PDB file of C-alpha atoms in Angstrom:
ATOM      1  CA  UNK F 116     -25.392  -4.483  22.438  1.00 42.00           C
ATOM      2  CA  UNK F 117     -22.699  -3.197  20.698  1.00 47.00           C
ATOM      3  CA  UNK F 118     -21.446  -4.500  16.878  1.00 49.00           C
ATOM      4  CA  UNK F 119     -18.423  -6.046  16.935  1.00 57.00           C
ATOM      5  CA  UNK F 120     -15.971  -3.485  15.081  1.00 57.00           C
ATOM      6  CA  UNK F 121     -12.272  -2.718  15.214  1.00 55.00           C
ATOM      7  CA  UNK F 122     -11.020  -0.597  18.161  1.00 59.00           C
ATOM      8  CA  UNK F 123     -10.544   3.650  16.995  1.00 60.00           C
ATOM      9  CA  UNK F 124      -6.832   3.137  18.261  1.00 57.00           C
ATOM     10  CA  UNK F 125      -6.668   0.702  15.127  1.00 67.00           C
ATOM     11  CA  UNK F 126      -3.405   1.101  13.680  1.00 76.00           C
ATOM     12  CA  UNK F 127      -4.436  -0.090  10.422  1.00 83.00           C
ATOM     13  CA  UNK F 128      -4.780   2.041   7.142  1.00 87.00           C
ATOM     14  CA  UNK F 129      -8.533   3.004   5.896  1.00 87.00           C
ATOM     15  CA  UNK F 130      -9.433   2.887   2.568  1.00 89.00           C
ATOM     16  CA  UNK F 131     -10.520   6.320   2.674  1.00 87.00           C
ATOM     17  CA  UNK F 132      -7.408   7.418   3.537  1.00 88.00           C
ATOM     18  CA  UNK F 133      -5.771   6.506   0.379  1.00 91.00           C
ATOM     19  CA  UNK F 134      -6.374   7.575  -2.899  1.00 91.00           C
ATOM     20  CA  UNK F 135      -7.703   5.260  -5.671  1.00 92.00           C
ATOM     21  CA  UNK F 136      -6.943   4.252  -9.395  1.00 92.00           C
ATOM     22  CA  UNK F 137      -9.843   2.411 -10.228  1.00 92.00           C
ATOM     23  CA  UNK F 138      -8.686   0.096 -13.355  1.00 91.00           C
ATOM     24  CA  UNK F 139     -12.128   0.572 -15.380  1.00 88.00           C
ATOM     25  CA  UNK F 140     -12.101   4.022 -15.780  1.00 87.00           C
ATOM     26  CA  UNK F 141      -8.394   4.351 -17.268  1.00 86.00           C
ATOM     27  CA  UNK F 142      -8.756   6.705 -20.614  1.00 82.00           C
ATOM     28  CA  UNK F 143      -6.314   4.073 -22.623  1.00 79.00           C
ATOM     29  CA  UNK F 144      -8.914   1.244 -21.117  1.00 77.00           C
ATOM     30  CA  UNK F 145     -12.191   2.808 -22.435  1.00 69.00           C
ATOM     31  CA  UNK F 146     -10.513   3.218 -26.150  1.00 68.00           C
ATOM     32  CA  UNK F 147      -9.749  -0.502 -26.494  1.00 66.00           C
ATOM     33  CA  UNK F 148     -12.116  -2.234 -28.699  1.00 59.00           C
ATOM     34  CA  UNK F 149     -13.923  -5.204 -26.297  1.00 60.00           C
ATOM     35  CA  UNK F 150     -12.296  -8.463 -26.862  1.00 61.00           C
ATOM     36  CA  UNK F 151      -8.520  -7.031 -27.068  1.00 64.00           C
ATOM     37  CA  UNK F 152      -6.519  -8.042 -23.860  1.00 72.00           C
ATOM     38  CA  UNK F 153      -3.333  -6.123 -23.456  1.00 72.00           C
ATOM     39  CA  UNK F 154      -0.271  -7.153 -21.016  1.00 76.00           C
ATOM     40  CA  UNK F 155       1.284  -3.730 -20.323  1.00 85.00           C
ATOM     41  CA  UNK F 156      -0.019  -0.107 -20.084  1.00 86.00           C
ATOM     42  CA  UNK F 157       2.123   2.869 -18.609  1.00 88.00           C
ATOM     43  CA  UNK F 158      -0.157   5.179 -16.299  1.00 90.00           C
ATOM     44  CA  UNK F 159       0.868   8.384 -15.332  1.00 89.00           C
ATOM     45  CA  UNK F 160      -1.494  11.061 -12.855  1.00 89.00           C
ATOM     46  CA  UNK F 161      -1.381  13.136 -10.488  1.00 89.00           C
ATOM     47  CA  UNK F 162      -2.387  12.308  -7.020  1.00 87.00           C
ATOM     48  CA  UNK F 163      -3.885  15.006  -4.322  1.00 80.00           C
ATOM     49  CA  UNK F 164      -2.901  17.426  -7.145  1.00 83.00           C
ATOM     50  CA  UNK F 165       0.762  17.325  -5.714  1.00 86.00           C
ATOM     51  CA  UNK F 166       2.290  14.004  -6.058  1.00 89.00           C
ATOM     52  CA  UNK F 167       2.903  12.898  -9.676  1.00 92.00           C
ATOM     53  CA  UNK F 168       3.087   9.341 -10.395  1.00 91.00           C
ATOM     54  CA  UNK F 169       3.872   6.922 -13.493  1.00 93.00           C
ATOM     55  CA  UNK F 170       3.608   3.546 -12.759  1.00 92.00           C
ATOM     56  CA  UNK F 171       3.870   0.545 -15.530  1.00 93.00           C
ATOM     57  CA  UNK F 172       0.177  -1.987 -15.155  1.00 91.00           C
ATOM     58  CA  UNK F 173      -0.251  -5.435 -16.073  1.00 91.00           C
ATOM     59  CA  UNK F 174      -3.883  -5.179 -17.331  1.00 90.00           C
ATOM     60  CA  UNK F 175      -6.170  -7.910 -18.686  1.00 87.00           C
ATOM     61  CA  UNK F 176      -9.853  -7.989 -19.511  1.00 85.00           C
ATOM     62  CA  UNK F 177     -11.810 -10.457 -17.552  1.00 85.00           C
ATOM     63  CA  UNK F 178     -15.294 -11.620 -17.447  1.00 86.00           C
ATOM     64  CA  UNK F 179     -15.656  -8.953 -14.757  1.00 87.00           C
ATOM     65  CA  UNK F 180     -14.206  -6.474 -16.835  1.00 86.00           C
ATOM     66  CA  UNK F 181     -10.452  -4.745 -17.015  1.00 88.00           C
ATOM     67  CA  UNK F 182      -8.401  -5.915 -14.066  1.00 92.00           C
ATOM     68  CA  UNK F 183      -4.574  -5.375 -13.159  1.00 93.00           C
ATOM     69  CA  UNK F 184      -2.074  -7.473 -11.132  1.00 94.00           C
ATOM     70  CA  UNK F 185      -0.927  -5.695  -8.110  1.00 95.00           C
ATOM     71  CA  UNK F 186       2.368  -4.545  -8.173  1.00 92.00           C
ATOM     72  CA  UNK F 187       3.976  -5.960  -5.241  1.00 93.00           C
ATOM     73  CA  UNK F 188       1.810  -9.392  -5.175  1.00 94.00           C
ATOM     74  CA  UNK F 189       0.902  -9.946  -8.324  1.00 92.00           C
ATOM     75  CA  UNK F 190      -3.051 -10.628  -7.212  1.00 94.00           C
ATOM     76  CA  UNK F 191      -5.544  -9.671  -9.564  1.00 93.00           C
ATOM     77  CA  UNK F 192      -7.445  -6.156  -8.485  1.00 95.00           C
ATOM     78  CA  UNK F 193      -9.894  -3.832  -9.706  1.00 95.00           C
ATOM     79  CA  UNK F 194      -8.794  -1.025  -7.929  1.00 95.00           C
ATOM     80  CA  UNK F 195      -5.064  -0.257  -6.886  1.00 95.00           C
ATOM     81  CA  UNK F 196      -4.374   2.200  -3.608  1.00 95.00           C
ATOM     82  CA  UNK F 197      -1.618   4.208  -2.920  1.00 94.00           C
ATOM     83  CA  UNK F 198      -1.190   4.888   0.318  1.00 92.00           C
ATOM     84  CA  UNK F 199      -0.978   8.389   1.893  1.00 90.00           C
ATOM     85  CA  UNK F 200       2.940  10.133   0.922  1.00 85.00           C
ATOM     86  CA  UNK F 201       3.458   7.702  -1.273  1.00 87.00           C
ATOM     87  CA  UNK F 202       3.571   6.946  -5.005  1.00 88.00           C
ATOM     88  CA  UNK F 203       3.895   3.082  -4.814  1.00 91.00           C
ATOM     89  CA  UNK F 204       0.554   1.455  -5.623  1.00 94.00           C
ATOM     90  CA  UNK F 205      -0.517  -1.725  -3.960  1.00 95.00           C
ATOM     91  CA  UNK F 206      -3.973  -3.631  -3.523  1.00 95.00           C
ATOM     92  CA  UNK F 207      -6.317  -3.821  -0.314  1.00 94.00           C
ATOM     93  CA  UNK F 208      -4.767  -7.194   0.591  1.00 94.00           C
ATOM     94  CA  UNK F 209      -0.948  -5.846   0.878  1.00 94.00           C
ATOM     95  CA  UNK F 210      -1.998  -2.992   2.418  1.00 94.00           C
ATOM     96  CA  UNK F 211      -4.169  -4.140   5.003  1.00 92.00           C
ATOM     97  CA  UNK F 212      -6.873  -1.806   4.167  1.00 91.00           C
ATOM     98  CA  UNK F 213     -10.023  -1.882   6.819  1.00 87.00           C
ATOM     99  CA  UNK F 214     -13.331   0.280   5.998  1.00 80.00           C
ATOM    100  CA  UNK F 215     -14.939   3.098   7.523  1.00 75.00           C
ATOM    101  CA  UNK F 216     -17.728   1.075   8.250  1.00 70.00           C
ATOM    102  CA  UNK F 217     -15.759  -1.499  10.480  1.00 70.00           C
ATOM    103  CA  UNK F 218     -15.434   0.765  13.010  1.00 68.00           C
ATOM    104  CA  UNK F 219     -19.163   2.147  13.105  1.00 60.00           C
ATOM    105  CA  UNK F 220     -20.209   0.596  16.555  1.00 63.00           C
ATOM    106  CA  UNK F 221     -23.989   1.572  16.390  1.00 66.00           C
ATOM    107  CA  UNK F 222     -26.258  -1.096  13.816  1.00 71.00           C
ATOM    108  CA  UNK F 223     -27.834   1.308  10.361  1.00 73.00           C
ATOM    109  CA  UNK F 224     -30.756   1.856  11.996  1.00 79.00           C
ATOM    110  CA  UNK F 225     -29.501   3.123  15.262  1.00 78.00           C
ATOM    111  CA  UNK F 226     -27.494   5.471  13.345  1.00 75.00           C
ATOM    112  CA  UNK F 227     -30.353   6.256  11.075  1.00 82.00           C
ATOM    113  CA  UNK F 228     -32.292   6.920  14.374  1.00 84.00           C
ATOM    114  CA  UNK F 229     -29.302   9.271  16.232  1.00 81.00           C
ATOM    115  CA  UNK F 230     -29.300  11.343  12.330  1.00 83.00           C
ATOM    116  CA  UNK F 231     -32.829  12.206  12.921  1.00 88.00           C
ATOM    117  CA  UNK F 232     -32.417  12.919  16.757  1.00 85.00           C
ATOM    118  CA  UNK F 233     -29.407  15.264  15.971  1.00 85.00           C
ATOM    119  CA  UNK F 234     -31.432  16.942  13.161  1.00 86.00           C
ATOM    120  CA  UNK F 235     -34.664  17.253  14.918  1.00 87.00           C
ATOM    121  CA  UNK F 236     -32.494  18.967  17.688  1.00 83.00           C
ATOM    122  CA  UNK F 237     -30.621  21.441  15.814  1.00 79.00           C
ATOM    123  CA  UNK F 238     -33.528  22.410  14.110  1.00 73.00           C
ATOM    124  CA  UNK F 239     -35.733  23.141  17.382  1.00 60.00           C
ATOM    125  CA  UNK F 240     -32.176  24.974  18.616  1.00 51.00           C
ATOM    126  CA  UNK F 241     -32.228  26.992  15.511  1.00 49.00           C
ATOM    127  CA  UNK F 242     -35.939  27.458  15.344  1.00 49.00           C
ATOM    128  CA  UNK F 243     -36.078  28.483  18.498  1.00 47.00           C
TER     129      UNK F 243
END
């Protein structure tokens, strides 16, 4: 029986398509001393190594660590995504994001099972 997963004509975006600013890992983050919460930080990058960006965060520390506010709704996020051709950041809510994984049909260990199947094969074609 099949798992329920979203059909490959999906026209959603995938995460993986789109590349990530995680909030954590921000260099001006990291030097801030650990109870100091801070309302605006200017970010500038590069994304793909082509598209250069600077975008202005609302950033606070939380018990979970650094968080921002999403630019366009204003929810709370760990990680911001901006969307492929595009310099505009948003969260996985206003995007719409769906995993890879929603669209795996096959349970782990079927999958698990068809890796060794393929890899037993090629190596008996290759051994040969």
């Amino acid at each position: 029986m099949d798992r329920p997963g979203r059909p490959k004509s999906s026209e959603r975006l995938r995460k993986e398509d789109c590349a990530a600013l995680v909030i954590r890992d921000l260099p001006i983050l990291l030097r801030r001393s650990g109870g100091e919460t801070i309302t605006s930080v200017d970010v500038d990058g590069v994304i793909a190594g082509t598209r250069p960006f600077r975008i202005q965060l609302q950033v606070r520390r939380t018990k979970q660590g650094w968080r921002c506010l999403c630019p366009s709704c204003n929810r709370r996020a760990a990680v911001i995504y901006f969307p492929p051709d595009s310099v505009e950041p948003e969260c996985r809510v206003c995007l719409r994001l769906v995993y890879e994984c929603q669209y795996d049909k096959l349970p782990a260990w079927a999958q698990a099972m068809r890796y060794e199947f393929e890899r037993m094969r090629s190596g008996r074609a290759s051994g040969g």
